[in-house]
mmCIF file of C-alpha atoms in Angstrom:
data_model
loop_
_atom_site.group_PDB
_atom_site.id
_atom_site.type_symbol
_atom_site.label_atom_id
_atom_site.label_comp_id
_atom_site.label_asym_id
_atom_site.label_seq_id
_atom_site.Cartn_x
_atom_site.Cartn_y
_atom_site.Cartn_z
ATOM 1 C CA VAL A 288 -19.945 18.581 -2.613
ATOM 2 C CA VAL A 289 -16.565 20.311 -2.530
ATOM 3 C CA LEU A 290 -13.724 18.279 -4.016
ATOM 4 C CA GLY A 291 -10.170 18.997 -2.945
ATOM 5 C CA GLY A 292 -7.821 16.710 -4.795
ATOM 6 C CA PRO A 293 -6.374 16.242 -7.216
ATOM 7 C CA PHE A 294 -7.723 12.693 -7.077
ATOM 8 C CA LEU A 295 -6.896 9.663 -9.147
ATOM 9 C CA PRO A 296 -9.392 9.588 -12.055
ATOM 10 C CA HIS A 297 -11.268 6.511 -10.845
ATOM 11 C CA ILE A 298 -11.594 7.940 -7.318
ATOM 12 C CA GLU A 299 -13.003 11.231 -8.605
ATOM 13 C CA HIS A 300 -15.353 9.298 -10.894
ATOM 14 C CA ILE A 301 -16.752 7.373 -7.901
ATOM 15 C CA ILE A 302 -17.264 10.564 -5.885
ATOM 16 C CA ARG A 303 -18.946 12.390 -8.753
ATOM 17 C CA ASP A 304 -21.260 9.446 -9.464
ATOM 18 C CA LYS A 305 -22.288 9.353 -5.812
ATOM 19 C CA ALA A 306 -22.927 13.101 -5.816
ATOM 20 C CA VAL A 307 -25.151 12.763 -8.881
ATOM 21 C CA THR A 308 -27.269 10.084 -7.179
ATOM 22 C CA MET A 309 -27.766 12.504 -4.270
ATOM 23 C CA ASP A 310 -28.586 15.372 -6.628
ATOM 24 C CA SER A 311 -25.739 17.404 -5.105
ATOM 25 C CA PRO A 312 -23.938 20.179 -6.990
ATOM 26 C CA ILE A 313 -20.191 19.630 -7.309
ATOM 27 C CA VAL A 314 -17.473 22.234 -6.843
ATOM 28 C CA SER A 315 -13.888 21.238 -7.573
ATOM 29 C CA ALA A 316 -10.903 23.141 -6.231
ATOM 30 C CA CYS A 317 -9.005 21.705 -9.218
ATOM 31 C CA ASP A 318 -11.436 23.161 -11.774
ATOM 32 C CA THR A 319 -9.689 24.398 -14.924
ATOM 33 C CA GLY A 320 -10.977 27.913 -14.260
ATOM 34 C CA ASN A 321 -9.121 28.128 -10.959
ATOM 35 C CA ARG A 322 -5.582 29.470 -10.719
ATOM 36 C CA CYS A 323 -3.426 28.928 -7.655
ATOM 37 C CA THR A 324 0.267 29.780 -7.717
ATOM 38 C CA VAL A 325 3.142 30.237 -5.297
ATOM 39 C CA LYS A 326 4.911 33.467 -6.232
ATOM 40 C CA SER A 327 7.666 33.720 -3.649
ATOM 41 C CA PHE A 328 8.749 33.021 -0.088
ATOM 42 C CA SER A 329 9.374 35.634 2.578
ATOM 43 C CA ILE A 330 9.448 36.238 6.326
ATOM 44 C CA HIS A 331 6.235 37.578 7.857
ATOM 45 C CA ASN A 332 5.948 38.291 11.589
ATOM 46 C CA GLY A 333 9.146 36.356 12.156
ATOM 47 C CA ARG A 334 8.014 33.204 10.345
ATOM 48 C CA PRO A 335 8.543 31.964 6.777
ATOM 49 C CA CYS A 336 5.476 32.246 4.576
ATOM 50 C CA GLN A 337 4.634 31.699 0.938
ATOM 51 C CA LEU A 338 3.131 34.516 -1.107
ATOM 52 C CA CYS A 339 0.315 33.068 -3.226
ATOM 53 C CA ASP A 340 -2.408 34.010 -5.672
ATOM 54 C CA ILE A 341 -5.703 32.139 -5.263
ATOM 55 C CA VAL A 342 -8.165 32.823 -8.065
ATOM 56 C CA ILE A 343 -11.405 30.823 -8.095
ATOM 57 C CA GLN A 344 -13.713 30.872 -11.121
ATOM 58 C CA VAL A 345 -16.284 28.064 -10.961
ATOM 59 C CA VAL A 346 -19.028 28.004 -13.588
ATOM 60 C CA LYS A 347 -20.393 24.438 -13.408
ATOM 61 C CA ASP A 348 -23.293 23.605 -11.069
ATOM 62 C CA LEU A 349 -22.628 26.735 -8.986
ATOM 63 C CA LYS A 350 -21.200 30.066 -10.083
ATOM 64 C CA LEU A 351 -18.484 31.054 -7.648
ATOM 65 C CA SER A 352 -15.710 33.597 -7.997
ATOM 66 C CA CYS A 353 -13.014 35.082 -5.821
ATOM 67 C CA GLU A 354 -9.654 36.713 -6.505
ATOM 68 C CA LEU A 355 -7.160 36.738 -3.663
ATOM 69 C CA LEU A 356 -3.746 38.090 -4.634
ATOM 70 C CA ASP A 357 -0.577 38.042 -2.540
ATOM 71 C CA VAL A 358 -2.029 35.845 0.196
ATOM 72 C CA LYS A 359 0.565 35.134 2.897
ATOM 73 C CA LEU A 360 0.177 31.464 3.840
ATOM 74 C CA GLN A 361 2.000 30.308 6.957
ATOM 75 C CA MET A 362 1.622 26.667 5.912
ATOM 76 C CA LEU A 363 4.115 26.034 3.134
ATOM 77 C CA GLY A 364 4.063 23.753 0.121
ATOM 78 C CA ASP A 365 1.975 23.090 -2.966
ATOM 79 C CA HIS A 366 -0.222 20.696 -0.993
ATOM 80 C CA GLN A 367 -1.011 23.427 1.541
ATOM 81 C CA LEU A 368 -1.853 25.846 -1.268
ATOM 82 C CA GLN A 369 -4.272 23.240 -2.627
ATOM 83 C CA ASN A 370 -5.794 22.907 0.845
ATOM 84 C CA ALA A 371 -6.196 26.692 0.953
ATOM 85 C CA ALA A 372 -7.951 26.641 -2.431
ATOM 86 C CA THR A 373 -10.310 23.923 -1.179
ATOM 87 C CA ALA A 374 -11.085 25.918 1.970
ATOM 88 C CA THR A 375 -11.766 28.977 -0.196
ATOM 89 C CA CYS A 376 -14.241 26.973 -2.277
ATOM 90 C CA VAL A 377 -16.003 25.854 0.909
ATOM 91 C CA ALA A 378 -16.293 29.476 2.080
ATOM 92 C CA LEU A 379 -17.672 30.521 -1.314
ATOM 93 C CA CYS A 380 -20.272 27.742 -1.150
ATOM 94 C CA LEU A 381 -21.375 29.021 2.248
ATOM 95 C CA ARG A 382 -21.576 32.533 0.825
ATOM 96 C CA ASN A 383 -23.708 31.157 -1.996
ATOM 97 C CA LEU A 384 -26.063 29.754 0.672
ATOM 98 C CA GLY A 385 -26.504 33.215 2.161
ATOM 99 C CA TRP A 386 -23.705 33.460 4.679
ATOM 100 C CA SER A 387 -22.077 36.890 4.926
ATOM 101 C CA ILE A 388 -18.439 36.115 4.110
ATOM 102 C CA SER A 389 -16.308 38.750 2.408
ATOM 103 C CA ASP A 390 -13.212 38.125 0.326
ATOM 104 C CA GLU A 391 -11.148 39.876 2.983
ATOM 105 C CA SER A 392 -12.545 37.566 5.659
ATOM 106 C CA ILE A 393 -11.460 34.573 3.587
ATOM 107 C CA ARG A 394 -8.001 36.114 3.134
ATOM 108 C CA SER A 395 -7.676 36.787 6.850
ATOM 109 C CA GLY A 396 -8.713 33.240 7.702
ATOM 110 C CA LEU A 397 -6.178 31.741 5.317
ATOM 111 C CA GLU A 398 -3.343 33.976 6.492
ATOM 112 C CA HIS A 399 -3.939 33.223 10.174
ATOM 113 C CA THR A 400 -4.301 29.462 9.731
ATOM 114 C CA TYR A 401 -1.640 27.150 11.110
ATOM 115 C CA LEU A 402 -1.550 23.707 12.697
ATOM 116 C CA LEU A 403 0.761 22.691 15.518
ATOM 117 C CA GLY A 404 3.356 20.280 14.229
ATOM 118 C CA ARG A 405 2.362 20.652 10.583
ATOM 119 C CA SER A 406 4.787 22.754 8.528
ATOM 120 C CA GLN A 407 5.277 24.771 11.717
ATOM 121 C CA PHE A 408 8.246 27.108 12.022
ATOM 122 C CA LEU A 409 9.285 28.096 15.518
ATOM 123 C CA THR A 410 9.701 31.750 16.408
ATOM 124 C CA SER A 411 13.176 33.140 17.031
ATOM 125 C CA GLU A 412 12.361 33.237 20.763
ATOM 126 C CA GLU A 413 11.382 29.554 20.790
ATOM 127 C CA VAL A 414 14.504 28.629 18.823
ATOM 128 C CA GLU A 415 16.640 30.509 21.337
ATOM 129 C CA VAL A 416 15.063 28.568 24.212
ATOM 130 C CA LEU A 417 16.161 25.353 22.483
ATOM 131 C CA GLY A 418 19.730 26.662 22.293
ATOM 132 C CA LEU A 419 19.674 26.801 18.498
ATOM 133 C CA THR A 420 19.909 30.568 18.080
ATOM 134 C CA GLY A 421 20.077 31.655 14.461
ATOM 135 C CA ALA A 422 18.793 28.385 13.022
ATOM 136 C CA THR A 423 15.509 27.896 11.205
ATOM 137 C CA VAL A 424 13.573 25.160 13.020
ATOM 138 C CA LEU A 425 10.740 23.323 11.277
ATOM 139 C CA LEU A 426 8.338 20.906 12.977
ATOM 140 C CA ASP A 427 6.407 18.533 10.748
ATOM 141 C CA GLY A 428 4.633 15.368 11.874
ATOM 142 C CA ALA A 429 5.196 13.599 8.542
ATOM 143 C CA HIS A 430 5.365 9.831 9.108
ATOM 144 C CA THR A 431 4.402 8.235 5.775
ATOM 145 C CA GLU A 432 6.066 8.115 2.372
ATOM 146 C CA ASP A 433 3.549 10.575 0.895
ATOM 147 C CA SER A 434 3.885 13.067 3.741
ATOM 148 C CA ALA A 435 7.684 12.752 3.622
ATOM 149 C CA LYS A 436 7.582 13.558 -0.085
ATOM 150 C CA ALA A 437 5.406 16.617 0.579
ATOM 151 C CA LEU A 438 7.806 17.734 3.321
ATOM 152 C CA VAL A 439 10.795 17.395 0.999
ATOM 153 C CA ASN A 440 9.020 19.362 -1.733
ATOM 154 C CA THR A 441 8.268 22.142 0.746
ATOM 155 C CA ILE A 442 11.893 22.334 1.899
ATOM 156 C CA ARG A 443 13.164 22.254 -1.669
ATOM 157 C CA MET A 444 10.879 25.154 -2.617
ATOM 158 C CA ALA A 445 11.506 27.324 0.433
ATOM 159 C CA PHE A 446 15.169 26.546 1.180
ATOM 160 C CA PRO A 447 16.753 25.191 -2.017
ATOM 161 C CA LYS A 448 20.345 25.752 -0.855
ATOM 162 C CA ALA A 449 20.014 25.294 2.899
ATOM 163 C CA ARG A 450 22.177 22.909 4.880
ATOM 164 C CA LEU A 451 19.749 20.422 6.389
ATOM 165 C CA THR A 452 19.715 18.548 9.679
ATOM 166 C CA PHE A 453 16.886 16.080 10.296
ATOM 167 C CA VAL A 454 15.909 14.874 13.775
ATOM 168 C CA VAL A 455 13.718 11.789 13.389
ATOM 169 C CA ALA A 456 11.633 9.701 15.808
ATOM 170 C CA MET A 457 8.969 7.260 14.618
ATOM 171 C CA ALA A 458 6.350 4.801 15.819
ATOM 172 C CA SER A 459 6.985 1.097 15.333
ATOM 173 C CA ASP A 460 4.128 0.549 12.870
ATOM 174 C CA LYS A 461 5.474 2.908 10.173
ATOM 175 C CA ASP A 462 7.476 2.197 7.009
ATOM 176 C CA HIS A 463 10.836 3.420 8.257
ATOM 177 C CA VAL A 464 12.819 2.534 5.146
ATOM 178 C CA GLY A 465 10.205 4.062 2.846
ATOM 179 C CA PHE A 466 10.201 7.267 4.899
ATOM 180 C CA ALA A 467 14.005 7.507 4.825
ATOM 181 C CA ARG A 468 14.034 6.736 1.112
ATOM 182 C CA GLU A 469 11.735 9.686 0.331
ATOM 183 C CA ILE A 470 13.817 12.101 2.397
ATOM 184 C CA LEU A 471 17.193 11.033 1.047
ATOM 185 C CA SER A 472 16.062 10.909 -2.578
ATOM 186 C CA GLY A 473 14.487 14.362 -2.447
ATOM 187 C CA VAL A 474 17.147 16.603 -0.897
ATOM 188 C CA HIS A 475 20.756 16.449 0.225
ATOM 189 C CA VAL A 476 20.691 15.973 3.985
ATOM 190 C CA GLU A 477 23.845 16.894 5.834
ATOM 191 C CA THR A 478 22.977 15.300 9.185
ATOM 192 C CA VAL A 479 20.349 12.845 10.440
ATOM 193 C CA LEU A 480 19.915 12.462 14.204
ATOM 194 C CA LEU A 481 17.809 9.441 15.117
ATOM 195 C CA THR A 482 16.086 9.522 18.478
ATOM 196 C CA GLU A 483 13.073 8.224 20.399
ATOM 197 C CA ALA A 484 9.875 9.917 21.526
ATOM 198 C CA ALA A 485 7.285 8.532 23.916
ATOM 199 C CA ILE A 486 4.076 7.546 22.145
ATOM 200 C CA ALA A 487 0.809 7.594 24.094
ATOM 201 C CA GLY A 488 2.868 8.204 27.223
ATOM 202 C CA GLY A 489 5.059 5.121 26.887
ATOM 203 C CA ALA A 490 7.719 3.321 24.888
ATOM 204 C CA THR A 491 5.680 0.323 23.702
ATOM 205 C CA ARG A 492 5.109 1.712 20.193
ATOM 206 C CA THR A 493 8.364 3.664 19.983
ATOM 207 C CA THR A 494 10.918 2.497 17.419
ATOM 208 C CA PRO A 495 14.396 2.110 18.957
ATOM 209 C CA ALA A 496 16.827 4.592 17.455
ATOM 210 C CA SER A 497 19.160 1.717 16.547
ATOM 211 C CA LEU A 498 16.487 0.188 14.296
ATOM 212 C CA LEU A 499 15.874 3.558 12.675
ATOM 213 C CA ARG A 500 19.590 3.786 11.936
ATOM 214 C CA ASP A 501 19.467 0.397 10.188
ATOM 215 C CA SER A 502 16.574 1.647 8.047
ATOM 216 C CA TRP A 503 18.396 4.835 7.057
ATOM 217 C CA ILE A 504 21.568 2.907 6.230
ATOM 218 C CA LYS A 505 19.527 0.593 4.012
ATOM 219 C CA ALA A 506 17.834 3.531 2.266
ATOM 220 C CA SER A 507 21.176 5.287 1.725
ATOM 221 C CA ASP A 508 22.670 2.111 0.248
ATOM 222 C CA GLU A 509 19.746 1.859 -2.187
ATOM 223 C CA HIS A 510 20.433 5.388 -3.444
ATOM 224 C CA GLY A 511 24.213 5.144 -3.393
ATOM 225 C CA ILE A 512 24.482 7.899 -0.785
ATOM 226 C CA GLU A 513 27.711 7.962 1.205
ATOM 227 C CA ILE A 514 27.200 8.190 4.945
ATOM 228 C CA VAL A 515 29.260 8.521 8.092
ATOM 229 C CA HIS A 516 27.572 6.924 11.087
ATOM 230 C CA ASP A 517 28.376 7.032 14.782
ATOM 231 C CA GLY A 518 29.924 3.568 14.705
ATOM 232 C CA MET A 519 32.793 4.829 12.577
ATOM 233 C CA THR A 520 36.039 6.503 13.690
ATOM 234 C CA GLU A 521 35.471 9.202 11.093
ATOM 235 C CA TYR A 522 32.338 10.317 12.958
ATOM 236 C CA SER A 523 34.115 11.101 16.235
ATOM 237 C CA GLU A 524 36.757 13.036 14.319
ATOM 238 C CA LEU A 525 34.078 15.219 12.732
ATOM 239 C CA LEU A 526 32.676 16.387 16.060
ATOM 240 C CA LYS A 527 35.978 17.181 17.750
ATOM 241 C CA GLU A 528 36.204 20.738 19.014
ATOM 242 C CA GLN A 529 37.735 22.975 16.350
ATOM 243 C CA PRO A 530 37.695 26.725 15.646
ATOM 244 C CA VAL A 531 34.348 27.969 14.368
ATOM 245 C CA GLY A 532 34.185 27.816 10.598
ATOM 246 C CA SER A 533 37.506 25.971 10.359
ATOM 247 C CA GLU A 534 35.950 23.341 8.099
ATOM 248 C CA ASN A 535 33.213 24.594 5.826
ATOM 249 C CA ASN A 536 32.855 21.196 4.151
ATOM 250 C CA PHE A 537 31.492 19.520 7.260
ATOM 251 C CA GLY A 538 31.295 15.799 6.515
ATOM 252 C CA ASP A 539 32.894 16.314 3.107
ATOM 253 C CA GLY A 540 29.562 15.903 1.344
ATOM 254 C CA LYS A 541 28.644 12.690 3.149
ATOM 255 C CA THR A 542 25.446 12.381 5.164
ATOM 256 C CA ILE A 543 26.177 12.083 8.876
ATOM 257 C CA LEU A 544 23.990 9.523 10.656
ATOM 258 C CA ALA A 545 23.898 9.350 14.448
ATOM 259 C CA ILE A 546 21.841 7.948 17.301
ATOM 260 C CA GLU A 547 20.857 10.293 20.125
ATOM 261 C CA PRO A 548 18.526 8.481 22.576
ATOM 262 C CA SER A 549 17.183 11.695 24.113
ATOM 263 C CA LEU A 550 15.805 14.884 22.635
ATOM 264 C CA MET A 551 18.193 16.914 24.774
ATOM 265 C CA GLY A 552 21.069 14.939 23.282
ATOM 266 C CA CYS A 553 19.793 15.803 19.807
ATOM 267 C CA LEU A 554 19.700 19.482 20.697
ATOM 268 C CA ARG A 555 23.267 19.377 22.036
ATOM 269 C CA THR A 556 24.547 17.639 18.907
ATOM 270 C CA ALA A 557 22.610 19.985 16.626
ATOM 271 C CA GLN A 558 24.047 22.971 18.493
ATOM 272 C CA LYS A 559 27.563 21.560 18.099
ATOM 273 C CA ILE A 560 27.026 21.140 14.361
ATOM 274 C CA LEU A 561 25.675 24.688 14.089
ATOM 275 C CA THR A 562 28.750 26.005 15.883
ATOM 276 C CA ARG A 563 31.027 24.188 13.463
ATOM 277 C CA ARG A 564 29.226 25.810 10.522
ATOM 278 C CA GLY A 565 29.933 29.326 11.702
ATOM 279 C CA ASP A 566 27.541 31.726 9.982
ATOM 280 C CA GLU A 567 25.852 28.994 7.928
ATOM 281 C CA LYS A 568 23.048 28.141 10.336
ATOM 282 C CA GLY A 569 20.902 25.988 8.071
ATOM 283 C CA VAL A 570 17.530 24.377 8.709
ATOM 284 C CA ILE A 571 16.772 21.818 11.431
ATOM 285 C CA VAL A 572 13.728 19.619 10.773
ATOM 286 C CA PHE A 573 12.046 17.613 13.542
ATOM 287 C CA THR A 574 9.878 14.963 11.906
ATOM 288 C CA GLY A 575 8.733 11.321 11.771
ATOM 289 C CA SER A 576 5.932 11.688 14.306
ATOM 290 C CA LEU A 577 3.622 14.246 15.868
ATOM 291 C CA HIS A 578 5.049 13.074 19.189
ATOM 292 C CA ILE A 579 8.547 14.394 18.444
ATOM 293 C CA ALA A 580 6.939 17.677 17.365
ATOM 294 C CA ALA A 581 5.029 17.813 20.655
ATOM 295 C CA SER A 582 8.186 17.124 22.654
ATOM 296 C CA VAL A 583 10.034 19.982 20.949
ATOM 297 C CA LEU A 584 7.118 22.357 21.512
ATOM 298 C CA ALA A 585 7.048 21.444 25.198
ATOM 299 C CA LEU A 586 10.725 22.364 25.526
ATOM 300 C CA ALA A 587 10.404 25.519 23.435
ATOM 301 C CA THR A 588 7.582 26.847 25.613
ATOM 302 C CA HIS A 589 9.481 26.206 28.873
ATOM 303 C CA ARG A 590 6.763 23.705 29.852
ATOM 304 C CA SER A 591 5.229 26.697 31.629
ATOM 305 C CA TYR A 592 1.656 26.391 30.446
ATOM 306 C CA ILE A 593 1.582 23.430 28.126
ATOM 307 C CA THR A 594 2.786 19.860 28.532
ATOM 308 C CA THR A 595 3.660 17.228 25.984
ATOM 309 C CA HIS A 596 0.449 15.399 26.838
ATOM 310 C CA LYS A 597 -1.635 18.523 26.242
ATOM 311 C CA ILE A 598 0.125 19.273 22.950
ATOM 312 C CA ILE A 599 -0.525 15.729 21.720
ATOM 313 C CA TRP A 600 -4.173 16.169 22.702
ATOM 314 C CA VAL A 601 -4.368 19.440 20.768
ATOM 315 C CA LEU A 602 -2.678 17.888 17.724
ATOM 316 C CA SER A 603 -5.022 14.894 17.831
ATOM 317 C CA TYR A 604 -8.038 17.141 18.365
ATOM 318 C CA CYS A 605 -7.087 19.313 15.374
ATOM 319 C CA ASP A 606 -6.687 16.182 13.261
ATOM 320 C CA GLY A 607 -10.119 15.002 14.379
ATOM 321 C CA ILE A 608 -11.771 18.329 13.594
ATOM 322 C CA THR A 609 -10.096 18.401 10.177
ATOM 323 C CA LYS A 610 -11.354 14.922 9.371
ATOM 324 C CA LYS A 611 -14.895 15.705 10.542
ATOM 325 C CA PHE A 612 -14.945 18.954 8.576
ATOM 326 C CA SER A 613 -13.659 17.097 5.525
ATOM 327 C CA LYS A 614 -16.467 14.557 5.796
ATOM 328 C CA ILE A 615 -19.057 17.318 5.803
ATOM 329 C CA TRP A 616 -17.810 18.831 2.561
ATOM 330 C CA SER A 617 -16.728 15.792 0.597
ATOM 331 C CA LEU A 618 -18.163 12.381 -0.189
ATOM 332 C CA THR A 619 -16.157 9.313 0.691
ATOM 333 C CA MET A 620 -16.932 5.710 -0.115
ATOM 334 C CA ASP A 621 -15.390 2.400 0.901
ATOM 335 C CA PRO A 622 -13.629 0.716 -2.009
#
């Protein structure tokens, strides 16, 4: 049994007890002998990556060891590093069973791993297609409080001083206020564009952008964050055409909140904001749903060989494979 984690103590206790009853050896990616650290962030093959050390030294139940230094992970964040450590432990267990897996093969697998819509940075060519030349564009299907917190931590680590624009679309069954609360409490967001994305090919489960705005206003009030929304005169003044770079303090420190019903409208507004910043391009984050990520990917790839429907299928398929793989290598029990 390979444990990822870290788990709450009582959850890990349940899993370990179950493993003992099945006479299964236990390998924990969080073992005290393991050392996983993020050393720095850099650009590799045109995409941001985190340079990490992954050192595994397991002595209980099974003896496993591996030292991977300066691994370039395309998937950013502490949680992704922990996932990489867990995957490394799985590979080492297979090697212990007789599989021929070298350390370099493990490194190569980790460095080439990415998931569509999960901590995914678009290439400069894809960004240019969207009309956002020079910006860093991040797609992340975060849609819960926990995933929003992980997203914020990733941004804070990789781009601590970046000017942030969030484009958000969500399904109707999510905690919209909780999601907004995690984003706003974790980083200073300059602009939030609230939009709508078709879910399962229709609008039945799509949250209207106006309701999302209400949720973000509520979350900002809770945290005492000053906002300027598109129902205020001040908002229209901000987006008036002015010389590039004429106002570096765009929004004067307040978070700008606006509704853009269509994705194309979001792109136009984001481009206008980028133009006003001059050389300060910042980071644009599309999040709240895998469906908004799929819509952006469809536009970025010219819709030439992949459609939104196909991207959603790929994203769902990857999620399914991940869950099935996880079930093979970990024990889960109903509470």
